[in-house]
XYZ file of C-alpha atoms in Angstrom:
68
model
C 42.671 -33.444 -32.675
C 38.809 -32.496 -33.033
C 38.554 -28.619 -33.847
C 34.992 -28.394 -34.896
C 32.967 -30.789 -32.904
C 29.545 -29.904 -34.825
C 31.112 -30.765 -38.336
C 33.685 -33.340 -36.884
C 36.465 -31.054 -38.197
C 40.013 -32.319 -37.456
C 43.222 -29.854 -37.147
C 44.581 -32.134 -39.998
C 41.878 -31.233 -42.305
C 42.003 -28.162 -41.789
C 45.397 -28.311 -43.115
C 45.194 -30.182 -45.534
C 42.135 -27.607 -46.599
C 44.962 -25.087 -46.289
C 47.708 -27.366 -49.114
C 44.258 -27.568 -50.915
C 44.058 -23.497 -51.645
C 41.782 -22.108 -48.436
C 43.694 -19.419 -47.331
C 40.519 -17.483 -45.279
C 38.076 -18.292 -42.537
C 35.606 -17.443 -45.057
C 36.385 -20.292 -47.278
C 37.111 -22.532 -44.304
C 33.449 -22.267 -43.423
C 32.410 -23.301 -46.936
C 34.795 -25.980 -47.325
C 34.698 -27.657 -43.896
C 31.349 -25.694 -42.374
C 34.478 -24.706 -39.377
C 32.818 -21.578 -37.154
C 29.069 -22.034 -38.863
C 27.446 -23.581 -36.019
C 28.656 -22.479 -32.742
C 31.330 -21.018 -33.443
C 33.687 -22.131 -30.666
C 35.854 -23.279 -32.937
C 36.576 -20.325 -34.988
C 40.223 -19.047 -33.137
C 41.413 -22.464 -33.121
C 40.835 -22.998 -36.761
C 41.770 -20.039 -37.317
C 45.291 -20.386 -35.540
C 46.097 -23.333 -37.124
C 45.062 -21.693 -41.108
C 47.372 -18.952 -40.159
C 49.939 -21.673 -39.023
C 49.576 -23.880 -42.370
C 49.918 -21.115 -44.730
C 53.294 -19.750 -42.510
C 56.270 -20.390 -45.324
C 57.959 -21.939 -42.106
C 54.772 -24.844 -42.041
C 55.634 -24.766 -46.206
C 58.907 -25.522 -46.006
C 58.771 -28.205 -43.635
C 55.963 -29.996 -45.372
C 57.786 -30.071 -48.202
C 60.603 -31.392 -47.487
C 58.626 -34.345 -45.287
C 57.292 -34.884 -48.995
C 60.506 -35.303 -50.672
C 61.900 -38.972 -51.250
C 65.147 -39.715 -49.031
């Protein structure tokens, strides 16, 4: 799904931003220009960072990236 429609910002880039080392809003912004524009984005992204980096969201990813 579209989070940032000014930089055409999906919630999968966002987490893959998040695998990738961004860990703030700050660096969001840099990376993906998320919340630089209008800002209307900024909670969503923001929701879904803080969901990415839970070790819960770790956990799962890796194990969806282990061979059967």
């Amino acid at each position: 799904m579209y989070v940032c429609l000014c930089h055409g910002v999906t919630d999968r880039d966002i987490r893959e931003a998040s695998e990738n080392g961004v860990s703030s809003m700050r660096q969001l912004g840099k990376e993906l220009g998320v919340g630089t524009q209008c800002g209307r984005c900024a909670s969503m992204a923001r929701s879904i960072l803080r969901e990415s980096r839970s070790p819960d969201y770790l956990a799962l990813a890796n194990l969806l990236a282990t061979p059967a």
